[in-house]
Amino acid sequence: MPLTHRPVDEKDIQIICGFPQSEDELFFLFPKAEFPLSSSQLRDAIAQRSDSTVVELGGEVIAFANFYRWESGGRCSIGNVIVSPAARGRGVGRYLIEQMIALAFSKHQAAEIIVSCFNQNIAGLLFYQKLGFQPYAIEERQGRKGNRIALIHLRLSRNAT
């Protein structure tokens, strides 16, 4: 069964809220949110962002992402990326990010696409590197417990695809 994607719908919100399985996963997805992710927290994020997108398999929502920054002809920054625990490791994340890249280039004529990933999210860092994203900056942040962590910014230029 092929993967499909579409804009997020109200009926998807509660399903997406069940994807983060721990405080750490939620922090990687949405650092300002409180665990467990609530519908109101996710709705507020969606309202402030652009192109919130879900991936479906057989009519079931299995992944979500959006842009937290979008500039016509400039940068599009992908955020709130998460795949359902049951669908991980099956190419769903790749499909989702490829659709977001295509949307950034076609709809927003983006010159580059940005993703940011915390240093503890090794799977995410390796995943984005496989898709051609290259690190270009590191920003010091504070973790949930006040500890020092690094937010690594990666980019993919239009001419790199």
Coordinates of N, CA, C and O in Angstrom, one line a residue:
M1 N 0.8 -1.2 0.0 CA 0.0 0.0 0.0 C 0.9 1.3 0.0 O 1.8 1.4 0.8
P2 N 0.6 2.2 -0.9 CA 1.5 3.4 -1.0 C 1.2 4.4 0.1 O 0.1 4.5 0.6
L3 N 2.3 5.1 0.4 CA 2.1 6.3 1.3 C 1.5 7.4 0.6 O 1.8 7.6 -0.6
T4 N 0.7 8.2 1.2 CA 0.1 9.4 0.7 C 0.3 10.5 1.7 O 0.6 10.3 2.9
H5 N 0.1 11.8 1.3 CA 0.2 12.9 2.2 C -0.9 13.9 1.9 O -1.4 13.9 0.8
R6 N -1.2 14.7 2.9 CA -2.3 15.7 2.8 C -2.1 16.7 3.9 O -1.4 16.5 4.9
P7 N -2.8 17.9 3.8 CA -2.8 18.8 4.9 C -3.5 18.2 6.2 O -4.4 17.4 6.1
V8 N -3.0 18.6 7.3 CA -3.5 18.1 8.6 C -5.0 18.5 8.7 O -5.4 19.6 8.2
D9 N -5.8 17.7 9.4 CA -7.2 18.0 9.6 C -7.5 17.9 11.1 O -6.7 17.2 11.8
E10 N -8.5 18.5 11.5 CA -8.9 18.5 13.0 C -8.9 17.1 13.5 O -8.5 16.8 14.6
K11 N -9.5 16.2 12.7 CA -9.6 14.8 13.2 C -8.2 14.1 13.4 O -8.2 13.0 14.1
D12 N -7.2 14.6 12.9 CA -5.8 14.1 13.0 C -5.1 14.4 14.3 O -4.2 13.8 14.8
I13 N -5.6 15.5 14.9 CA -4.8 16.1 16.1 C -4.6 15.1 17.2 O -3.5 14.9 17.7
Q14 N -5.7 14.5 17.7 CA -5.6 13.5 18.8 C -4.7 12.3 18.4 O -3.9 11.9 19.3
I15 N -4.7 11.9 17.2 CA -3.9 10.8 16.8 C -2.4 11.2 16.9 O -1.6 10.5 17.4
I16 N -2.1 12.4 16.4 CA -0.7 12.9 16.4 C -0.2 13.0 17.8 O 1.0 12.7 18.2
C17 N -1.1 13.5 18.7 CA -0.7 13.7 20.1 C -0.3 12.4 20.8 O 0.5 12.4 21.7
G18 N -0.7 11.2 20.3 CA -0.3 10.0 20.8 C 1.1 9.5 20.3 O 1.6 8.5 20.8
F19 N 1.7 10.1 19.3 CA 3.0 9.7 18.7 C 4.1 9.8 19.7 O 4.9 8.8 19.8
P20 N 4.4 10.9 20.4 CA 5.5 11.0 21.3 C 5.4 10.1 22.5 O 4.4 10.1 23.2
Q21 N 6.3 9.2 22.7 CA 6.2 8.1 23.7 C 6.9 8.5 25.0 O 6.8 7.7 25.9
S22 N 7.6 9.6 25.0 CA 8.3 10.0 26.2 C 8.6 11.5 26.2 O 8.4 12.1 25.2
E23 N 9.0 12.0 27.4 CA 9.3 13.4 27.5 C 10.4 13.8 26.5 O 10.4 14.8 25.9
D24 N 11.4 12.9 26.3 CA 12.5 13.2 25.4 C 12.0 13.3 24.0 O 12.4 14.2 23.2
E25 N 11.1 12.3 23.6 CA 10.6 12.4 22.2 C 9.8 13.6 22.0 O 9.9 14.3 20.9
L26 N 9.0 14.0 22.9 CA 8.2 15.3 22.8 C 9.2 16.5 22.7 O 8.9 17.4 21.9
F27 N 10.2 16.5 23.5 CA 11.2 17.6 23.5 C 11.8 17.7 22.1 O 12.0 18.8 21.6
F28 N 12.2 16.6 21.5 CA 12.8 16.6 20.1 C 11.7 17.2 19.1 O 12.1 17.9 18.2
L29 N 10.5 16.8 19.3 CA 9.4 17.2 18.4 C 9.0 18.7 18.6 O 8.7 19.4 17.7
F30 N 8.9 19.1 19.9 CA 8.2 20.3 20.3 C 8.8 20.7 21.6 O 8.1 20.5 22.6
P31 N 9.9 21.4 21.7 CA 10.6 21.7 22.9 C 9.8 22.4 24.0 O 10.0 22.3 25.2
K32 N 8.9 23.3 23.5 CA 8.1 24.1 24.5 C 6.9 23.4 25.0 O 6.2 23.9 25.9
A33 N 6.5 22.2 24.5 CA 5.3 21.5 24.9 C 5.6 20.7 26.3 O 6.7 20.4 26.6
E34 N 4.5 20.5 27.0 CA 4.5 19.7 28.2 C 4.0 18.3 27.8 O 3.0 18.1 27.1
F35 N 4.7 17.3 28.4 CA 4.3 15.9 28.2 C 3.2 15.5 29.1 O 3.2 15.9 30.3
P36 N 2.2 14.8 28.7 CA 2.0 14.3 27.3 C 1.4 15.5 26.4 O 0.8 16.4 26.9
L37 N 1.7 15.4 25.2 CA 1.2 16.4 24.2 C -0.3 16.4 24.2 O -0.9 15.4 24.0
S38 N -0.8 17.6 24.4 CA -2.3 17.8 24.4 C -2.7 18.4 23.0 O -2.0 19.0 22.3
S39 N -4.0 18.2 22.8 CA -4.6 18.7 21.5 C -4.5 20.2 21.5 O -4.2 20.7 20.4
S40 N -4.7 20.9 22.6 CA -4.6 22.4 22.6 C -3.1 22.8 22.3 O -2.9 23.8 21.5
Q41 N -2.1 22.1 22.8 CA -0.7 22.5 22.5 C -0.5 22.3 21.0 O 0.2 23.2 20.4
L42 N -0.9 21.2 20.4 CA -0.7 21.0 19.0 C -1.4 21.9 18.1 O -0.9 22.5 17.2
R43 N -2.7 22.2 18.5 CA -3.5 23.2 17.7 C -2.8 24.5 17.7 O -2.8 25.2 16.7
D44 N -2.3 25.0 18.9 CA -1.6 26.3 18.9 C -0.4 26.3 18.0 O -0.2 27.3 17.3
A45 N 0.4 25.2 18.0 CA 1.6 25.2 17.2 C 1.2 25.2 15.7 O 1.7 26.0 14.9
I46 N 0.2 24.4 15.3 CA -0.3 24.4 13.9 C -0.8 25.8 13.5 O -0.5 26.2 12.4
A47 N -1.5 26.5 14.4 CA -2.0 27.8 14.0 C -0.9 28.8 13.8 O -1.1 29.8 13.0
Q48 N 0.3 28.6 14.3 CA 1.4 29.6 14.2 C 2.3 29.1 13.0 O 3.3 29.8 12.8
R49 N 2.0 28.0 12.4 CA 3.0 27.5 11.4 C 2.3 27.3 10.1 O 1.1 27.6 9.9
S50 N 3.0 26.9 9.1 CA 2.5 26.7 7.7 C 2.6 25.3 7.2 O 3.5 24.6 7.6
D51 N 1.7 24.9 6.4 CA 1.8 23.7 5.6 C 1.9 22.4 6.5 O 2.6 21.5 6.2
S52 N 1.1 22.4 7.6 CA 1.1 21.2 8.5 C 0.6 20.1 7.6 O -0.5 20.1 7.0
T53 N 1.4 19.0 7.6 CA 1.2 17.9 6.7 C 1.2 16.6 7.4 O 2.0 16.4 8.4
V54 N 0.3 15.7 7.0 CA 0.3 14.3 7.6 C 0.6 13.3 6.5 O 0.3 13.6 5.3
V55 N 1.2 12.2 6.9 CA 1.4 11.1 6.0 C 0.4 10.0 6.4 O 0.2 9.7 7.6
E56 N -0.2 9.3 5.4 CA -1.1 8.2 5.7 C -0.7 7.0 5.0 O -0.1 7.0 3.9
L57 N -1.0 5.9 5.6 CA -0.9 4.5 5.0 C -2.2 3.8 5.2 O -2.6 3.7 6.4
G58 N -2.8 3.5 4.1 CA -4.1 2.9 4.2 C -5.2 3.7 5.0 O -6.0 3.1 5.7
G59 N -5.1 5.0 4.8 CA -6.1 5.9 5.5 C -5.8 6.2 7.0 O -6.5 6.9 7.6
E60 N -4.7 5.6 7.5 CA -4.3 5.8 8.9 C -3.1 6.8 8.9 O -2.1 6.7 8.2
V61 N -3.3 7.9 9.8 CA -2.2 8.9 9.9 C -1.1 8.3 10.6 O -1.2 7.7 11.7
I62 N 0.1 8.4 10.0 CA 1.3 7.8 10.6 C 2.5 8.8 10.8 O 3.6 8.4 11.3
A63 N 2.4 10.0 10.3 CA 3.5 11.0 10.5 C 3.0 12.4 10.3 O 1.9 12.6 9.7
F64 N 3.8 13.3 10.8 CA 3.4 14.8 10.8 C 4.6 15.7 10.8 O 5.6 15.3 11.3
A65 N 4.5 16.8 10.1 CA 5.5 17.9 10.1 C 4.9 19.1 9.6 O 3.8 19.1 9.0
N66 N 5.6 20.3 9.7 CA 5.2 21.5 9.2 C 6.4 22.5 9.0 O 7.5 22.0 9.3
F67 N 6.1 23.7 8.6 CA 7.2 24.7 8.6 C 7.0 25.7 9.7 O 5.9 26.3 9.8
Y68 N 8.0 26.0 10.5 CA 7.9 27.0 11.5 C 8.4 28.3 11.0 O 8.2 29.4 11.6
R69 N 9.1 28.3 9.8 CA 9.5 29.5 9.1 C 9.3 29.2 7.7 O 9.7 28.2 7.2
W70 N 8.8 30.2 6.9 CA 8.6 30.1 5.5 C 8.7 31.4 4.9 O 8.0 32.4 5.2
E71 N 9.7 31.6 4.0 CA 9.9 32.8 3.3 C 9.9 32.5 1.8 O 10.7 31.7 1.4
S72 N 9.1 33.3 1.1 CA 9.1 33.1 -0.4 C 10.5 33.4 -0.9 O 11.0 34.5 -0.7
G73 N 11.1 32.5 -1.6 CA 12.4 32.7 -2.2 C 13.6 32.6 -1.2 O 14.7 32.8 -1.5
G74 N 13.3 32.4 0.1 CA 14.3 32.3 1.1 C 14.4 31.0 1.8 O 14.6 30.0 1.1
R75 N 14.3 31.0 3.1 CA 14.4 29.7 3.9 C 13.0 29.2 4.3 O 12.1 30.0 4.6
C76 N 12.9 27.9 4.3 CA 11.8 27.2 4.9 C 12.4 26.3 5.9 O 13.4 25.5 5.7
S77 N 11.9 26.4 7.2 CA 12.4 25.6 8.3 C 11.4 24.5 8.7 O 10.3 24.9 9.0
I78 N 11.7 23.3 8.6 CA 10.8 22.1 8.9 C 10.9 21.9 10.4 O 12.0 21.8 11.0
G79 N 9.7 21.7 11.0 CA 9.6 21.4 12.4 C 8.5 20.5 12.7 O 7.8 20.0 11.8
N80 N 8.4 20.2 14.0 CA 7.3 19.3 14.5 C 7.3 17.9 13.8 O 6.3 17.4 13.5
V81 N 8.5 17.4 13.5 CA 8.6 16.2 12.7 C 8.4 15.0 13.6 O 9.2 14.9 14.6
I82 N 7.5 14.1 13.3 CA 7.3 12.9 14.1 C 6.6 11.8 13.3 O 5.8 12.1 12.5
V83 N 7.1 10.6 13.5 CA 6.5 9.4 12.9 C 5.9 8.5 14.0 O 6.5 8.4 15.1
S84 N 4.7 7.9 13.7 CA 4.1 7.0 14.7 C 5.1 5.9 15.1 O 5.8 5.4 14.2
P85 N 5.1 5.5 16.3 CA 6.0 4.5 16.8 C 5.9 3.2 15.9 O 6.9 2.5 15.6
A86 N 4.6 2.9 15.5 CA 4.4 1.6 14.8 C 4.9 1.7 13.4 O 5.1 0.7 12.7
A87 N 5.2 2.9 12.9 CA 5.6 3.1 11.5 C 7.1 3.4 11.3 O 7.6 3.6 10.2
R88 N 7.8 3.5 12.4 CA 9.2 3.9 12.3 C 10.1 2.8 11.7 O 9.8 1.6 11.8
G89 N 11.1 3.3 11.0 CA 12.1 2.3 10.4 C 11.5 1.7 9.1 O 12.1 0.8 8.6
R90 N 10.5 2.3 8.5 CA 9.9 1.8 7.3 C 9.9 2.8 6.1 O 9.1 2.6 5.2
G91 N 10.7 3.8 6.2 CA 10.8 4.8 5.1 C 9.8 5.9 5.2 O 9.7 6.8 4.3
V92 N 8.9 6.0 6.3 CA 7.9 7.0 6.4 C 8.5 8.4 6.6 O 8.1 9.4 6.0
G93 N 9.5 8.4 7.5 CA 10.2 9.7 7.7 C 10.8 10.3 6.5 O 10.7 11.5 6.2
R94 N 11.5 9.4 5.7 CA 12.1 9.9 4.4 C 11.0 10.4 3.5 O 11.1 11.5 2.9
Y95 N 9.9 9.7 3.4 CA 8.8 10.2 2.5 C 8.3 11.5 3.0 O 8.1 12.4 2.2
L96 N 8.0 11.6 4.3 CA 7.5 12.9 4.9 C 8.5 14.1 4.6 O 8.0 15.1 4.1
I97 N 9.8 13.9 4.8 CA 10.7 15.0 4.6 C 10.8 15.3 3.1 O 10.9 16.5 2.7
E98 N 10.8 14.3 2.3 CA 10.9 14.5 0.8 C 9.6 15.3 0.4 O 9.8 16.2 -0.5
Q99 N 8.5 15.1 1.0 CA 7.3 15.9 0.6 C 7.4 17.3 1.1 O 7.0 18.2 0.4
M100 N 8.0 17.5 2.3 CA 8.1 18.8 2.8 C 9.2 19.6 2.0 O 9.0 20.8 1.7
I101 N 10.2 18.9 1.5 CA 11.2 19.6 0.7 C 10.6 20.0 -0.6 O 10.8 21.1 -1.1
A102 N 9.8 19.1 -1.2 CA 9.1 19.4 -2.5 C 8.2 20.6 -2.3 O 8.1 21.5 -3.2
L103 N 7.5 20.6 -1.2 CA 6.6 21.7 -0.9 C 7.3 23.1 -0.8 O 6.9 24.1 -1.3
A104 N 8.4 23.0 -0.1 CA 9.2 24.2 0.2 C 9.7 24.8 -1.2 O 9.7 26.0 -1.4
F105 N 10.2 23.9 -2.0 CA 10.7 24.4 -3.3 C 9.6 24.8 -4.3 O 9.7 25.8 -5.0
S106 N 8.5 24.1 -4.3 CA 7.5 24.4 -5.3 C 6.5 25.5 -4.8 O 6.3 26.5 -5.6
K107 N 6.0 25.5 -3.6 CA 5.1 26.5 -3.2 C 5.8 27.8 -2.7 O 5.3 28.8 -3.0
H108 N 6.9 27.6 -2.0 CA 7.6 28.8 -1.4 C 8.8 29.2 -2.2 O 9.5 30.2 -1.8
Q109 N 9.2 28.5 -3.3 CA 10.4 28.8 -4.0 C 11.6 29.0 -3.1 O 12.4 29.9 -3.3
A110 N 11.7 28.1 -2.1 CA 12.8 28.3 -1.1 C 14.1 28.1 -1.8 O 14.3 27.3 -2.7
A111 N 15.1 28.9 -1.3 CA 16.5 28.8 -1.7 C 17.2 27.7 -0.9 O 18.1 27.0 -1.4
E112 N 16.7 27.5 0.4 CA 17.3 26.5 1.2 C 16.2 26.1 2.2 O 15.3 26.8 2.6
I113 N 16.5 24.8 2.7 CA 15.6 24.2 3.7 C 16.4 23.9 5.0 O 17.5 23.4 4.9
I114 N 15.9 24.3 6.1 CA 16.6 24.1 7.4 C 15.8 23.1 8.2 O 14.6 23.1 8.3
V115 N 16.6 22.3 8.9 CA 16.1 21.4 10.0 C 17.0 21.7 11.2 O 18.2 22.0 11.0
S116 N 16.5 21.5 12.4 CA 17.3 21.6 13.6 C 17.1 20.4 14.4 O 16.0 19.9 14.6
C117 N 18.2 19.9 15.0 CA 18.1 18.6 15.7 C 19.0 18.7 17.0 O 20.1 19.2 16.9
F118 N 18.5 18.3 18.1 CA 19.2 18.3 19.3 C 20.3 17.2 19.3 O 20.1 16.2 18.7
N119 N 21.4 17.5 20.0 CA 22.6 16.6 19.9 C 22.2 15.2 20.5 O 22.8 14.2 20.0
Q120 N 21.3 15.1 21.4 CA 20.9 13.8 21.9 C 20.1 12.9 20.9 O 20.0 11.7 21.1
N121 N 19.6 13.6 19.9 CA 18.7 12.9 18.9 C 19.6 12.3 17.8 O 19.6 12.8 16.6
I122 N 20.4 11.3 18.1 CA 21.4 10.8 17.2 C 20.7 10.2 15.9 O 21.1 10.4 14.8
A123 N 19.5 9.5 16.1 CA 18.8 9.0 15.0 C 18.4 10.1 14.0 O 18.5 9.9 12.8
G124 N 17.9 11.2 14.6 CA 17.5 12.3 13.7 C 18.7 12.9 13.0 O 18.6 13.2 11.8
L125 N 19.8 13.1 13.7 CA 21.0 13.7 13.0 C 21.5 12.8 11.9 O 21.8 13.3 10.8
L126 N 21.5 11.5 12.1 CA 22.0 10.6 11.0 C 21.0 10.5 9.9 O 21.3 10.5 8.7
F127 N 19.7 10.6 10.2 CA 18.6 10.6 9.2 C 18.7 11.8 8.3 O 18.7 11.6 7.1
Y128 N 18.8 13.0 8.9 CA 18.9 14.2 8.0 C 20.2 14.2 7.2 O 20.1 14.7 6.0
Q129 N 21.3 13.7 7.7 CA 22.5 13.7 6.9 C 22.3 12.8 5.7 O 22.8 13.1 4.6
K130 N 21.6 11.6 5.9 CA 21.4 10.7 4.8 C 20.6 11.4 3.7 O 20.7 11.0 2.5
L131 N 19.7 12.3 4.1 CA 18.9 13.0 3.1 C 19.6 14.2 2.4 O 19.0 14.9 1.6
G132 N 20.9 14.4 2.8 CA 21.6 15.5 2.1 C 21.8 16.8 2.9 O 22.4 17.7 2.5
F133 N 21.2 16.8 4.1 CA 21.3 18.0 4.9 C 22.7 18.1 5.5 O 23.2 17.1 6.0
Q134 N 23.3 19.3 5.6 CA 24.6 19.5 6.1 C 24.6 20.4 7.3 O 23.9 21.5 7.2
P135 N 25.3 20.1 8.4 CA 25.3 21.0 9.5 C 26.0 22.3 9.2 O 27.0 22.3 8.4
Y136 N 25.5 23.4 9.7 CA 26.1 24.7 9.5 C 26.2 25.6 10.7 O 27.0 26.6 10.7
A137 N 25.6 25.2 11.8 CA 25.6 26.0 13.0 C 25.2 25.2 14.2 O 24.4 24.2 14.1
I138 N 25.8 25.5 15.4 CA 25.4 24.9 16.7 C 25.0 26.0 17.6 O 25.7 27.0 17.8
E139 N 23.9 25.8 18.3 CA 23.3 26.8 19.2 C 23.2 26.1 20.6 O 22.7 25.0 20.7
E140 N 23.7 26.8 21.6 CA 23.5 26.3 23.0 C 22.1 26.5 23.4 O 21.6 27.6 23.3
R141 N 21.5 25.5 24.0 CA 20.2 25.6 24.5 C 20.2 24.9 25.9 O 21.1 24.3 26.3
Q142 N 19.0 25.0 26.6 CA 18.8 24.4 27.9 C 17.9 23.2 27.7 O 16.8 23.4 27.1
G143 N 18.3 22.1 28.3 CA 17.4 20.9 28.2 C 16.2 21.1 29.2 O 16.2 22.1 30.0
R144 N 15.4 20.1 29.3 CA 14.2 20.1 30.2 C 14.6 20.3 31.6 O 13.9 20.8 32.4
K145 N 15.8 19.8 32.0 CA 16.2 19.8 33.4 C 17.2 20.9 33.6 O 17.9 20.9 34.6
G146 N 17.4 21.8 32.7 CA 18.3 22.9 32.9 C 19.7 22.6 32.4 O 20.6 23.5 32.6
N147 N 19.9 21.4 31.9 CA 21.3 21.1 31.4 C 21.6 21.7 30.1 O 20.7 22.1 29.3
R148 N 22.9 21.8 29.8 CA 23.4 22.4 28.5 C 23.2 21.3 27.4 O 23.6 20.2 27.6
I149 N 22.6 21.7 26.3 CA 22.5 20.8 25.2 C 22.8 21.7 23.9 O 22.8 22.9 24.0
A150 N 23.0 21.0 22.8 CA 23.3 21.7 21.6 C 22.2 21.4 20.6 O 21.7 20.3 20.4
L151 N 21.7 22.5 20.0 CA 20.8 22.4 18.9 C 21.6 22.6 17.6 O 22.2 23.6 17.4
I152 N 21.6 21.5 16.8 CA 22.5 21.5 15.6 C 21.5 21.9 14.4 O 20.5 21.2 14.2
H153 N 21.9 22.9 13.7 CA 21.2 23.4 12.5 C 21.8 22.8 11.3 O 23.0 22.9 11.1
L154 N 20.9 22.2 10.4 CA 21.4 21.6 9.2 C 20.6 22.3 8.0 O 19.5 22.7 8.2
R155 N 21.2 22.3 6.8 CA 20.5 22.9 5.7 C 20.7 22.1 4.4 O 21.7 21.3 4.3
L156 N 19.7 22.3 3.6 CA 19.8 21.7 2.2 C 19.5 22.8 1.3 O 18.4 23.4 1.3
S157 N 20.4 23.1 0.4 CA 20.2 24.1 -0.6 C 19.5 23.6 -1.8 O 19.6 22.4 -2.2
R158 N 18.8 24.5 -2.5 CA 18.1 24.1 -3.7 C 19.0 23.4 -4.7 O 18.7 22.4 -5.3
N159 N 20.2 24.0 -4.9 CA 21.1 23.4 -5.9 C 21.8 22.1 -5.4 O 22.5 21.5 -6.2
A160 N 21.5 21.7 -4.2 CA 22.1 20.4 -3.7 C 21.2 19.2 -4.0 O 21.6 18.1 -3.8
T161 N 19.9 19.5 -4.4 CA 19.0 18.4 -4.6 C 19.1 17.9 -6.0 O 19.6 18.5 -6.9

